[in-house]
Amino acid sequence: MSELLELAQRVAGWARQGEDVEVYVTRGTETEVRVYEGDVESVSSATSAGAGIRVVSAGRQGFAYAGALDEAALGETLEEARDNAGFATAEEWVGLPVPDGVSAVALDLWRDELASFPAAAKVAAALDLERRVRAGDHRVRVVEQATWGDVAAEMALASSLGVVASDRSTACYVSAVAVAGEGDASQTAYGYSVGRGPADLDLDKAARDAVQRAVRLLGARQAPSAYLPVVFEPRVSAQLVGLLGSVLSGEMVLKGISLFADRLGEPVGSPLVSLVDDPTNPAAWGASTFDDEGLACRRNTLIEAGVLRAFLYDSTSARRAGTASTASAARAGFKSAPGVGARALVLAPGRSTPEQVLAQLGDGLLVQSVTGLHSGVNPVSGDFSVGAEGVMFRGGEVAEPVREVTIASSIQRMLQGVAAVGNDIEWLPSSAAGLTLAISEMSMSGA
Amino acid sequence: MAATAGSEQLIATPTLSRVLGRALATGAEFAEVFAEDRRGSVISLDDGRIEDLSSGRDRGAGIRVVSGRTTGFAHTADLSEAGLLAAAEAASAAARAGGGGAKEVGLSPSGRPKPSPVEVLPASVPKSTKVDMLRRADAAARSTGGAVRQVTAAYRESRRRILVANSEGVLAGDDQVRARFSVSVVANGDAGMQTGMESGGATMGFEFFDGYDVEEASRAAARRALLKLEARPAPSGSMPVVIKCGSGGVLFHEACGHGLEADHIAKAVSVFAGRVGEQVASPLVTLVDDGTMSHEWGALAVDDEGHATSRNVLIQDGVLTDYMWDWLRARQDGRQAPANGRRESYQHLPMVRMTNTFLLNGTEDPDEIVRQTPHGIYVAQLGGGQVNTATGDFVFGMTEAYLIEDGRITHPVRDANLIGNGPQVLKDIDVIGNDFAMGWPGTCGKQGQGVPVGMGQPTLRVRALTIGGTAR
């Protein structure tokens, strides 16, 4: 048993009669290297650790955290969580999960090679990436930043109700922001490659992505307003699919603010839309053995051929809804109590290549990046409006670049309007995978 | 608070000197210790229930060592001398410093004027008082109309004590206390649900709530949601936009604020690089960044590099006068007095950030600005925004907006983003009101780090902005 899990169990054992205690502890090491114009700009390395403690007594929940793992700090934190619980509203459904008998899928998310990968090799990788981006096209003026990053994280969770979980994972990435220029105009784009260990990284792909995306936007102009088909590249569709995770939270249904409440079993999207959240897929960035309440992660089918099949639940929202947890408890680190969240959303891929998707749609806008997702997408009303950059396509062929436009619709209409799904599934560093995704019509606002 | 206030100092001065000495032992030319002790609490009411009470403490130190063009950085949660020395060695090794011997570091404490005195530490107020406040907010929002379906209200408090010491002799600290309330209301109507929000906060103690009525704020959020039930789809295309005072500081934050940060300038990834002395905005525009602005959300005694904050005029009568600086960029440019080096926590390297950024008053009567606009959009509340500093293109969301028809504010419109290009929008500001106000407390994100910022402006009009709606 890991030392971290022993600690979690010891503290959970401090529970008093009549209360349940859950202890979530994390520890991680991370490195980040940034290079600029052939020089190492910064090297950061650090180890951090922390704990989040939940106390439930008489249907009231309190939470407290500490950025330290010594027993004195954990004792104070438990006391604070206990005190906090005294002020919460009591509800019969509030409570920690009990072991649910679902066995964990064995996932190998740890690479020893990363731990032994020398710092000098990380620096060399970042410098190498920068060189490749610069050499990628004569119009690349500068590489705003080329970065190596890695993290090795361990978690352990134990509760006085007998839930026990521990897991560990590694991840690393390289990324670069290319600035391409022609005349007075500059355009930027980033490229990256991610993996669990150094062997997974593809510097060439990262460089090519950054260069090609920046260069193809040179000469971009604001396009005239139009209603037109819109095709999202994988990294953009991953962001959009990620939004569905919150829209399909069972907690929003319970609180009466879900777009899709009362729609179970009904069509909410085009028949091309099948969506699962599957953290047991080791290819997923968000792959995880356990959810953040210590239940074994499982594959959840949310939408099947356009028909809404399920919502996501953690143990509290599930108990309130009279159903079982989908093991979808998620935390934003040790400083936050768990809530409902997706980890590994993926749309079922179609058969078409990205080129075939463009050919099928004929004319429209191919979007390579969006801005303002946090300010322009309302998961309650469904209103969707974001800034976009990309290229027009005509007769299935890529044409002139476009900037300073917005594209707008609603989440509901976009799901209904899915006209094609590409076969180019790409796992990105987020809670969702991306693939080429075509919407039959959106409103583009421009000149 | 003077940094030397004895027992209050997070790390004793002699220890700091030794840690800095160790960090410099391999020949680096600059070393810094940034220590932080942060406590925070959140109480949230959702669905009529006090659902979440969270609180916690996080403390540690980040050590930065600069050798040539390379910065080495390491952080630790262990504030003992042994923990700090280990971090200093790690940072020093990361900076790949060459030879050299141990150095003596003399530290000279500086008492800084504290812009935001605190009367009542929020942590000293009983939790029950805060819970009651949220319950009153919930009741007020629900009393506004039967169509109110859901209310989420949150109270947040934080206390952040920092201490910065560096090899240039800087020794300074700050004690930043903030309190904040926010509420979000969902109303349900025939055409679906709509949301309304309101938020208030200050760099001050619990006395903030003596002058801030959470019930009125909750009713305002509810009225916003109810009003939007009748909203039409937002227009699509370019038109004049009038932005209400105190609601749209995010416009400047995105249109030029980020583009005036010296790190973007140094790498020439800002459309404002090399343009000091040029007319970059309408002559009506004077833009200021001011970390000394008492009690505002971005107020600081010293920045996160230990330097006193200041009032910096960025644009004067439309002419670009200066950028914002942190220590690293100021050093590279041979400048003094950086005041905008900030970081999210001890686990982060500092970089150039805004504090309180605002547009100064103009002369026009705000009502007259609307009357003189035959057709356009009136924005009463903006949401967040985002900018690409290299192209200047930026977006920002409108969460309460109306059509202007024949010089009158008429129908509400649904949420949408607006898009514009910073340099163009600054030139297109054609009238500015005399009703300056600061806006909601903001959190600015840059390279994954969030810091509190203030924003403000009087009512103003932009001749043309692209509205990202769907109306045919």
mmCIF file with all atom_site columns, N, CA, C and O in Angstrom, chain A residues 39-41 43 46 80 83-84 89 91 144 227 255-256 320 335 372 378 383 385 403 441 445, chain B residues 46-47 49-50 55 58 69-71 73 75 127 149-150 195 236 267 386 393 417 468 471-472:
data_model
loop_
_atom_site.group_PDB
_atom_site.id
_atom_site.type_symbol
_atom_site.label_atom_id
_atom_site.label_alt_id
_atom_site.label_comp_id
_atom_site.label_asym_id
_atom_site.label_entity_id
_atom_site.label_seq_id
_atom_site.pdbx_PDB_ins_code
_atom_site.Cartn_x
_atom_site.Cartn_y
_atom_site.Cartn_z
_atom_site.occupancy
_atom_site.B_iso_or_equiv
_atom_site.pdbx_formal_charge
_atom_site.auth_seq_id
_atom_site.auth_comp_id
_atom_site.auth_asym_id
_atom_site.auth_atom_id
_atom_site.pdbx_PDB_model_num
ATOM 1   N N  . ASP A 1 39  ? 17.473  30.585 -26.430 1.00 0.00 ? 39  ASP A N  1
ATOM 2   C CA . ASP A 1 39  ? 17.865  30.628 -25.021 1.00 0.00 ? 39  ASP A CA 1
ATOM 3   C C  . ASP A 1 39  ? 16.820  29.950 -24.154 1.00 0.00 ? 39  ASP A C  1
ATOM 4   O O  . ASP A 1 39  ? 15.641  29.944 -24.495 1.00 0.00 ? 39  ASP A O  1
ATOM 5   N N  . VAL A 1 40  ? 17.285  29.437 -23.034 1.00 0.00 ? 40  VAL A N  1
ATOM 6   C CA . VAL A 1 40  ? 16.338  28.905 -22.054 1.00 0.00 ? 40  VAL A CA 1
ATOM 7   C C  . VAL A 1 40  ? 15.792  30.096 -21.275 1.00 0.00 ? 40  VAL A C  1
ATOM 8   O O  . VAL A 1 40  ? 16.541  30.807 -20.614 1.00 0.00 ? 40  VAL A O  1
ATOM 9   N N  . GLU A 1 41  ? 14.494  30.321 -21.379 1.00 0.00 ? 41  GLU A N  1
ATOM 10  C CA . GLU A 1 41  ? 13.896  31.473 -20.704 1.00 0.00 ? 41  GLU A CA 1
ATOM 11  C C  . GLU A 1 41  ? 13.632  31.137 -19.238 1.00 0.00 ? 41  GLU A C  1
ATOM 12  O O  . GLU A 1 41  ? 13.913  31.932 -18.353 1.00 0.00 ? 41  GLU A O  1
ATOM 13  N N  . VAL A 1 43  ? 13.207  27.606 -16.291 1.00 0.00 ? 43  VAL A N  1
ATOM 14  C CA . VAL A 1 43  ? 13.071  26.198 -15.912 1.00 0.00 ? 43  VAL A CA 1
ATOM 15  C C  . VAL A 1 43  ? 12.423  26.189 -14.535 1.00 0.00 ? 43  VAL A C  1
ATOM 16  O O  . VAL A 1 43  ? 12.963  26.773 -13.597 1.00 0.00 ? 43  VAL A O  1
ATOM 17  N N  . ALA A 1 46  ? 9.029   21.613 -9.315  1.00 0.00 ? 46  ALA A N  1
ATOM 18  C CA . ALA A 1 46  ? 8.434   21.694 -7.991  1.00 0.00 ? 46  ALA A CA 1
ATOM 19  C C  . ALA A 1 46  ? 7.700   20.428 -7.634  1.00 0.00 ? 46  ALA A C  1
ATOM 20  O O  . ALA A 1 46  ? 7.270   19.672 -8.495  1.00 0.00 ? 46  ALA A O  1
ATOM 21  N N  . GLU A 1 80  ? -11.788 21.914 10.775  1.00 0.00 ? 80  GLU A N  1
ATOM 22  C CA . GLU A 1 80  ? -12.426 22.994 10.020  1.00 0.00 ? 80  GLU A CA 1
ATOM 23  C C  . GLU A 1 80  ? -13.579 22.449 9.171   1.00 0.00 ? 80  GLU A C  1
ATOM 24  O O  . GLU A 1 80  ? -14.658 23.058 9.094   1.00 0.00 ? 80  GLU A O  1
ATOM 25  N N  . ASP A 1 83  ? -16.462 21.829 11.398  1.00 0.00 ? 83  ASP A N  1
ATOM 26  C CA . ASP A 1 83  ? -17.130 23.081 11.770  1.00 0.00 ? 83  ASP A CA 1
ATOM 27  C C  . ASP A 1 83  ? -17.993 23.580 10.610  1.00 0.00 ? 83  ASP A C  1
ATOM 28  O O  . ASP A 1 83  ? -19.132 24.003 10.799  1.00 0.00 ? 83  ASP A O  1
ATOM 29  N N  . ASN A 1 84  ? -17.442 23.506 9.396   1.00 0.00 ? 84  ASN A N  1
ATOM 30  C CA . ASN A 1 84  ? -18.199 23.958 8.223   1.00 0.00 ? 84  ASN A CA 1
ATOM 31  C C  . ASN A 1 84  ? -19.497 23.173 8.064   1.00 0.00 ? 84  ASN A C  1
ATOM 32  O O  . ASN A 1 84  ? -20.537 23.731 7.694   1.00 0.00 ? 84  ASN A O  1
ATOM 33  N N  . THR A 1 89  ? -27.065 23.084 5.052   1.00 0.00 ? 89  THR A N  1
ATOM 34  C CA . THR A 1 89  ? -28.455 22.636 5.122   1.00 0.00 ? 89  THR A CA 1
ATOM 35  C C  . THR A 1 89  ? -28.476 21.104 5.140   1.00 0.00 ? 89  THR A C  1
ATOM 36  O O  . THR A 1 89  ? -27.795 20.466 4.340   1.00 0.00 ? 89  THR A O  1
ATOM 37  N N  . GLU A 1 91  ? -29.862 17.503 4.368   1.00 0.00 ? 91  GLU A N  1
ATOM 38  C CA . GLU A 1 91  ? -30.724 16.843 3.382   1.00 0.00 ? 91  GLU A CA 1
ATOM 39  C C  . GLU A 1 91  ? -30.441 15.352 3.447   1.00 0.00 ? 91  GLU A C  1
ATOM 40  O O  . GLU A 1 91  ? -29.297 14.931 3.607   1.00 0.00 ? 91  GLU A O  1
ATOM 41  N N  . GLU A 1 144 ? 6.878   32.639 -30.268 1.00 0.00 ? 144 GLU A N  1
ATOM 42  C CA . GLU A 1 144 ? 6.590   33.400 -29.046 1.00 0.00 ? 144 GLU A CA 1
ATOM 43  C C  . GLU A 1 144 ? 7.049   32.616 -27.824 1.00 0.00 ? 144 GLU A C  1
ATOM 44  O O  . GLU A 1 144 ? 7.581   33.171 -26.873 1.00 0.00 ? 144 GLU A O  1
ATOM 45  N N  . TYR A 1 227 ? -25.237 33.116 -43.365 1.00 0.00 ? 227 TYR A N  1
ATOM 46  C CA . TYR A 1 227 ? -25.642 31.861 -42.725 1.00 0.00 ? 227 TYR A CA 1
ATOM 47  C C  . TYR A 1 227 ? -25.034 30.758 -43.558 1.00 0.00 ? 227 TYR A C  1
ATOM 48  O O  . TYR A 1 227 ? -25.247 30.721 -44.776 1.00 0.00 ? 227 TYR A O  1
ATOM 49  N N  . LYS A 1 255 ? -31.709 20.541 -10.378 1.00 0.00 ? 255 LYS A N  1
ATOM 50  C CA . LYS A 1 255 ? -31.932 21.932 -9.996  1.00 0.00 ? 255 LYS A CA 1
ATOM 51  C C  . LYS A 1 255 ? -32.846 22.658 -10.974 1.00 0.00 ? 255 LYS A C  1
ATOM 52  O O  . LYS A 1 255 ? -33.074 23.861 -10.844 1.00 0.00 ? 255 LYS A O  1
ATOM 53  N N  . GLY A 1 256 ? -33.360 21.912 -11.944 1.00 0.00 ? 256 GLY A N  1
ATOM 54  C CA . GLY A 1 256 ? -34.348 22.495 -12.853 1.00 0.00 ? 256 GLY A CA 1
ATOM 55  C C  . GLY A 1 256 ? -33.757 23.470 -13.841 1.00 0.00 ? 256 GLY A C  1
ATOM 56  O O  . GLY A 1 256 ? -34.464 24.332 -14.372 1.00 0.00 ? 256 GLY A O  1
ATOM 57  N N  . ARG A 1 320 ? -30.046 11.788 -4.704  1.00 0.00 ? 320 ARG A N  1
ATOM 58  C CA . ARG A 1 320 ? -31.187 12.692 -4.772  1.00 0.00 ? 320 ARG A CA 1
ATOM 59  C C  . ARG A 1 320 ? -32.113 12.325 -5.932  1.00 0.00 ? 320 ARG A C  1
ATOM 60  O O  . ARG A 1 320 ? -33.326 12.453 -5.848  1.00 0.00 ? 320 ARG A O  1
ATOM 61  N N  . LYS A 1 335 ? -8.213  21.483 -3.543  1.00 0.00 ? 335 LYS A N  1
ATOM 62  C CA . LYS A 1 335 ? -8.865  22.612 -2.885  1.00 0.00 ? 335 LYS A CA 1
ATOM 63  C C  . LYS A 1 335 ? -10.365 22.659 -3.108  1.00 0.00 ? 335 LYS A C  1
ATOM 64  O O  . LYS A 1 335 ? -11.023 23.573 -2.637  1.00 0.00 ? 335 LYS A O  1
ATOM 65  N N  . GLY A 1 372 ? -13.630 33.226 -26.561 1.00 0.00 ? 372 GLY A N  1
ATOM 66  C CA . GLY A 1 372 ? -14.806 33.684 -25.819 1.00 0.00 ? 372 GLY A CA 1
ATOM 67  C C  . GLY A 1 372 ? -15.795 32.586 -25.494 1.00 0.00 ? 372 GLY A C  1
ATOM 68  O O  . GLY A 1 372 ? -16.978 32.852 -25.299 1.00 0.00 ? 372 GLY A O  1
ATOM 69  N N  . ASN A 1 378 ? -23.860 30.022 -23.071 1.00 0.00 ? 378 ASN A N  1
ATOM 70  C CA . ASN A 1 378 ? -24.660 29.971 -21.848 1.00 0.00 ? 378 ASN A CA 1
ATOM 71  C C  . ASN A 1 378 ? -25.293 28.586 -21.736 1.00 0.00 ? 378 ASN A C  1
ATOM 72  O O  . ASN A 1 378 ? -26.197 28.254 -22.496 1.00 0.00 ? 378 ASN A O  1
ATOM 73  N N  . ASP A 1 383 ? -27.720 29.595 -25.537 1.00 0.00 ? 383 ASP A N  1
ATOM 74  C CA . ASP A 1 383 ? -27.174 30.557 -26.513 1.00 0.00 ? 383 ASP A CA 1
ATOM 75  C C  . ASP A 1 383 ? -25.687 30.300 -26.724 1.00 0.00 ? 383 ASP A C  1
ATOM 76  O O  . ASP A 1 383 ? -24.937 30.085 -25.779 1.00 0.00 ? 383 ASP A O  1
ATOM 77  N N  . SER A 1 385 ? -22.325 31.810 -28.946 1.00 0.00 ? 385 SER A N  1
ATOM 78  C CA . SER A 1 385 ? -21.768 32.868 -29.802 1.00 0.00 ? 385 SER A CA 1
ATOM 79  C C  . SER A 1 385 ? -20.294 33.001 -29.447 1.00 0.00 ? 385 SER A C  1
ATOM 80  O O  . SER A 1 385 ? -19.959 33.295 -28.306 1.00 0.00 ? 385 SER A O  1
ATOM 81  N N  . ARG A 1 403 ? -10.757 36.210 -40.389 1.00 0.00 ? 403 ARG A N  1
ATOM 82  C CA . ARG A 1 403 ? -10.593 36.534 -38.976 1.00 0.00 ? 403 ARG A CA 1
ATOM 83  C C  . ARG A 1 403 ? -11.666 37.548 -38.570 1.00 0.00 ? 403 ARG A C  1
ATOM 84  O O  . ARG A 1 403 ? -12.414 38.050 -39.398 1.00 0.00 ? 403 ARG A O  1
ATOM 85  N N  . GLU A 1 441 ? -25.749 24.560 -40.469 1.00 0.00 ? 441 GLU A N  1
ATOM 86  C CA . GLU A 1 441 ? -25.844 26.011 -40.639 1.00 0.00 ? 441 GLU A CA 1
ATOM 87  C C  . GLU A 1 441 ? -25.633 26.738 -39.318 1.00 0.00 ? 441 GLU A C  1
ATOM 88  O O  . GLU A 1 441 ? -26.164 26.351 -38.286 1.00 0.00 ? 441 GLU A O  1
ATOM 89  N N  . SER A 1 445 ? -21.179 36.343 -38.206 1.00 0.00 ? 445 SER A N  1
ATOM 90  C CA . SER A 1 445 ? -21.272 37.805 -38.235 1.00 0.00 ? 445 SER A CA 1
ATOM 91  C C  . SER A 1 445 ? -19.915 38.385 -38.557 1.00 0.00 ? 445 SER A C  1
ATOM 92  O O  . SER A 1 445 ? -18.920 38.011 -37.951 1.00 0.00 ? 445 SER A O  1
ATOM 93  N N  . ASP B 2 46  ? -27.314 27.129 -3.093  1.00 0.00 ? 46  ASP B N  1
ATOM 94  C CA . ASP B 2 46  ? -27.800 26.723 -4.404  1.00 0.00 ? 46  ASP B CA 1
ATOM 95  C C  . ASP B 2 46  ? -29.087 25.961 -4.172  1.00 0.00 ? 46  ASP B C  1
ATOM 96  O O  . ASP B 2 46  ? -29.186 25.166 -3.224  1.00 0.00 ? 46  ASP B O  1
ATOM 97  N N  . ASP B 2 47  ? -30.084 26.229 -5.023  1.00 0.00 ? 47  ASP B N  1
ATOM 98  C CA . ASP B 2 47  ? -31.313 25.450 -4.922  1.00 0.00 ? 47  ASP B CA 1
ATOM 99  C C  . ASP B 2 47  ? -31.948 25.617 -3.532  1.00 0.00 ? 47  ASP B C  1
ATOM 100 O O  . ASP B 2 47  ? -32.519 24.675 -2.993  1.00 0.00 ? 47  ASP B O  1
ATOM 101 N N  . ARG B 2 49  ? -30.522 25.861 -0.706  1.00 0.00 ? 49  ARG B N  1
ATOM 102 C CA . ARG B 2 49  ? -29.808 25.190 0.374   1.00 0.00 ? 49  ARG B CA 1
ATOM 103 C C  . ARG B 2 49  ? -28.377 25.706 0.478   1.00 0.00 ? 49  ARG B C  1
ATOM 104 O O  . ARG B 2 49  ? -27.758 26.006 -0.527  1.00 0.00 ? 49  ARG B O  1
ATOM 105 N N  . ILE B 2 50  ? -27.889 25.709 1.704   1.00 0.00 ? 50  ILE B N  1
ATOM 106 C CA . ILE B 2 50  ? -26.457 25.966 1.900   1.00 0.00 ? 50  ILE B CA 1
ATOM 107 C C  . ILE B 2 50  ? -25.770 24.654 1.566   1.00 0.00 ? 50  ILE B C  1
ATOM 108 O O  . ILE B 2 50  ? -25.785 23.712 2.352   1.00 0.00 ? 50  ILE B O  1
ATOM 109 N N  . SER B 2 55  ? -13.218 25.768 3.179   1.00 0.00 ? 55  SER B N  1
ATOM 110 C CA . SER B 2 55  ? -12.202 26.716 3.618   1.00 0.00 ? 55  SER B CA 1
ATOM 111 C C  . SER B 2 55  ? -10.867 26.012 3.641   1.00 0.00 ? 55  SER B C  1
ATOM 112 O O  . SER B 2 55  ? -10.804 24.786 3.678   1.00 0.00 ? 55  SER B O  1
ATOM 113 N N  . ASP B 2 58  ? -3.188  27.564 2.372   1.00 0.00 ? 58  ASP B N  1
ATOM 114 C CA . ASP B 2 58  ? -2.116  27.130 1.500   1.00 0.00 ? 58  ASP B CA 1
ATOM 115 C C  . ASP B 2 58  ? -0.961  28.100 1.720   1.00 0.00 ? 58  ASP B C  1
ATOM 116 O O  . ASP B 2 58  ? -1.159  29.310 1.646   1.00 0.00 ? 58  ASP B O  1
ATOM 117 N N  . ARG B 2 69  ? 20.131  34.933 -19.359 1.00 0.00 ? 69  ARG B N  1
ATOM 118 C CA . ARG B 2 69  ? 18.749  35.074 -19.840 1.00 0.00 ? 69  ARG B CA 1
ATOM 119 C C  . ARG B 2 69  ? 17.828  34.009 -19.268 1.00 0.00 ? 69  ARG B C  1
ATOM 120 O O  . ARG B 2 69  ? 16.679  33.899 -19.662 1.00 0.00 ? 69  ARG B O  1
ATOM 121 N N  . THR B 2 70  ? 18.379  33.190 -18.364 1.00 0.00 ? 70  THR B N  1
ATOM 122 C CA . THR B 2 70  ? 17.594  32.056 -17.879 1.00 0.00 ? 70  THR B CA 1
ATOM 123 C C  . THR B 2 70  ? 17.119  32.267 -16.451 1.00 0.00 ? 70  THR B C  1
ATOM 124 O O  . THR B 2 70  ? 17.887  32.677 -15.582 1.00 0.00 ? 70  THR B O  1
ATOM 125 N N  . THR B 2 71  ? 15.841  31.979 -16.252 1.00 0.00 ? 71  THR B N  1
ATOM 126 C CA . THR B 2 71  ? 15.265  32.013 -14.922 1.00 0.00 ? 71  THR B CA 1
ATOM 127 C C  . THR B 2 71  ? 15.077  30.594 -14.427 1.00 0.00 ? 71  THR B C  1
ATOM 128 O O  . THR B 2 71  ? 14.476  29.776 -15.121 1.00 0.00 ? 71  THR B O  1
ATOM 129 N N  . PHE B 2 73  ? 13.368  28.316 -11.348 1.00 0.00 ? 73  PHE B N  1
ATOM 130 C CA . PHE B 2 73  ? 12.294  28.526 -10.376 1.00 0.00 ? 73  PHE B CA 1
ATOM 131 C C  . PHE B 2 73  ? 11.963  27.223 -9.687  1.00 0.00 ? 73  PHE B C  1
ATOM 132 O O  . PHE B 2 73  ? 11.892  26.175 -10.340 1.00 0.00 ? 73  PHE B O  1
ATOM 133 N N  . HIS B 2 75  ? 9.513   25.802 -6.120  1.00 0.00 ? 75  HIS B N  1
ATOM 134 C CA . HIS B 2 75  ? 8.689   26.217 -4.989  1.00 0.00 ? 75  HIS B CA 1
ATOM 135 C C  . HIS B 2 75  ? 8.540   25.087 -3.998  1.00 0.00 ? 75  HIS B C  1
ATOM 136 O O  . HIS B 2 75  ? 8.725   23.917 -4.318  1.00 0.00 ? 75  HIS B O  1
ATOM 137 N N  . LYS B 2 127 ? -19.615 32.359 10.854  1.00 0.00 ? 127 LYS B N  1
ATOM 138 C CA . LYS B 2 127 ? -20.120 31.773 9.612   1.00 0.00 ? 127 LYS B CA 1
ATOM 139 C C  . LYS B 2 127 ? -21.631 31.942 9.507   1.00 0.00 ? 127 LYS B C  1
ATOM 140 O O  . LYS B 2 127 ? -22.175 32.091 8.415   1.00 0.00 ? 127 LYS B O  1
ATOM 141 N N  . ARG B 2 149 ? -36.649 30.560 -11.304 1.00 0.00 ? 149 ARG B N  1
ATOM 142 C CA . ARG B 2 149 ? -36.603 29.115 -11.102 1.00 0.00 ? 149 ARG B CA 1
ATOM 143 C C  . ARG B 2 149 ? -35.466 28.691 -10.176 1.00 0.00 ? 149 ARG B C  1
ATOM 144 O O  . ARG B 2 149 ? -35.609 27.741 -9.423  1.00 0.00 ? 149 ARG B O  1
ATOM 145 N N  . GLN B 2 150 ? -34.346 29.357 -10.275 1.00 0.00 ? 150 GLN B N  1
ATOM 146 C CA . GLN B 2 150 ? -33.197 28.915 -9.493  1.00 0.00 ? 150 GLN B CA 1
ATOM 147 C C  . GLN B 2 150 ? -32.331 30.103 -9.084  1.00 0.00 ? 150 GLN B C  1
ATOM 148 O O  . GLN B 2 150 ? -32.220 31.084 -9.830  1.00 0.00 ? 150 GLN B O  1
ATOM 149 N N  . THR B 2 195 ? -30.584 33.645 -17.830 1.00 0.00 ? 195 THR B N  1
ATOM 150 C CA . THR B 2 195 ? -29.804 33.867 -16.616 1.00 0.00 ? 195 THR B CA 1
ATOM 151 C C  . THR B 2 195 ? -29.545 35.352 -16.396 1.00 0.00 ? 195 THR B C  1
ATOM 152 O O  . THR B 2 195 ? -29.446 36.129 -17.353 1.00 0.00 ? 195 THR B O  1
ATOM 153 N N  . SER B 2 236 ? -26.947 40.346 -35.999 1.00 0.00 ? 236 SER B N  1
ATOM 154 C CA . SER B 2 236 ? -25.712 39.823 -36.565 1.00 0.00 ? 236 SER B CA 1
ATOM 155 C C  . SER B 2 236 ? -25.145 40.894 -37.486 1.00 0.00 ? 236 SER B C  1
ATOM 156 O O  . SER B 2 236 ? -25.812 41.349 -38.392 1.00 0.00 ? 236 SER B O  1
ATOM 157 N N  . LYS B 2 267 ? 8.450   40.569 -27.062 1.00 0.00 ? 267 LYS B N  1
ATOM 158 C CA . LYS B 2 267 ? 8.483   39.508 -28.063 1.00 0.00 ? 267 LYS B CA 1
ATOM 159 C C  . LYS B 2 267 ? 7.808   39.936 -29.371 1.00 0.00 ? 267 LYS B C  1
ATOM 160 O O  . LYS B 2 267 ? 7.605   39.112 -30.266 1.00 0.00 ? 267 LYS B O  1
ATOM 161 N N  . GLN B 2 386 ? -11.662 37.931 -24.332 1.00 0.00 ? 386 GLN B N  1
ATOM 162 C CA . GLN B 2 386 ? -10.415 37.240 -24.681 1.00 0.00 ? 386 GLN B CA 1
ATOM 163 C C  . GLN B 2 386 ? -9.784  37.974 -25.859 1.00 0.00 ? 386 GLN B C  1
ATOM 164 O O  . GLN B 2 386 ? -10.485 38.494 -26.714 1.00 0.00 ? 386 GLN B O  1
ATOM 165 N N  . ASP B 2 393 ? -7.265  41.190 -32.389 1.00 0.00 ? 393 ASP B N  1
ATOM 166 C CA . ASP B 2 393 ? -8.674  40.794 -32.405 1.00 0.00 ? 393 ASP B CA 1
ATOM 167 C C  . ASP B 2 393 ? -9.094  40.347 -31.006 1.00 0.00 ? 393 ASP B C  1
ATOM 168 O O  . ASP B 2 393 ? -8.380  39.593 -30.357 1.00 0.00 ? 393 ASP B O  1
ATOM 169 N N  . ASN B 2 417 ? -21.525 37.199 -28.081 1.00 0.00 ? 417 ASN B N  1
ATOM 170 C CA . ASN B 2 417 ? -20.210 37.825 -28.045 1.00 0.00 ? 417 ASN B CA 1
ATOM 171 C C  . ASN B 2 417 ? -20.159 38.962 -29.059 1.00 0.00 ? 417 ASN B C  1
ATOM 172 O O  . ASN B 2 417 ? -20.868 38.946 -30.065 1.00 0.00 ? 417 ASN B O  1
ATOM 173 N N  . GLY B 2 468 ? -22.253 39.372 -32.513 1.00 0.00 ? 468 GLY B N  1
ATOM 174 C CA . GLY B 2 468 ? -22.296 37.974 -32.938 1.00 0.00 ? 468 GLY B CA 1
ATOM 175 C C  . GLY B 2 468 ? -23.609 37.287 -32.642 1.00 0.00 ? 468 GLY B C  1
ATOM 176 O O  . GLY B 2 468 ? -23.633 36.231 -32.022 1.00 0.00 ? 468 GLY B O  1
ATOM 177 N N  . ALA B 2 471 ? -29.887 36.942 -35.410 1.00 0.00 ? 471 ALA B N  1
ATOM 178 C CA . ALA B 2 471 ? -31.113 37.471 -36.017 1.00 0.00 ? 471 ALA B CA 1
ATOM 179 C C  . ALA B 2 471 ? -30.964 37.608 -37.523 1.00 0.00 ? 471 ALA B C  1
ATOM 180 O O  . ALA B 2 471 ? -29.932 38.075 -38.015 1.00 0.00 ? 471 ALA B O  1
ATOM 181 N N  . ARG B 2 472 ? -31.956 37.183 -38.245 1.00 0.00 ? 472 ARG B N  1
ATOM 182 C CA . ARG B 2 472 ? -31.915 37.280 -39.704 1.00 0.00 ? 472 ARG B CA 1
ATOM 183 C C  . ARG B 2 472 ? -32.380 38.651 -40.158 1.00 0.00 ? 472 ARG B C  1
ATOM 184 O O  . ARG B 2 472 ? -33.227 39.245 -39.558 1.00 0.00 ? 472 ARG B O  1
#
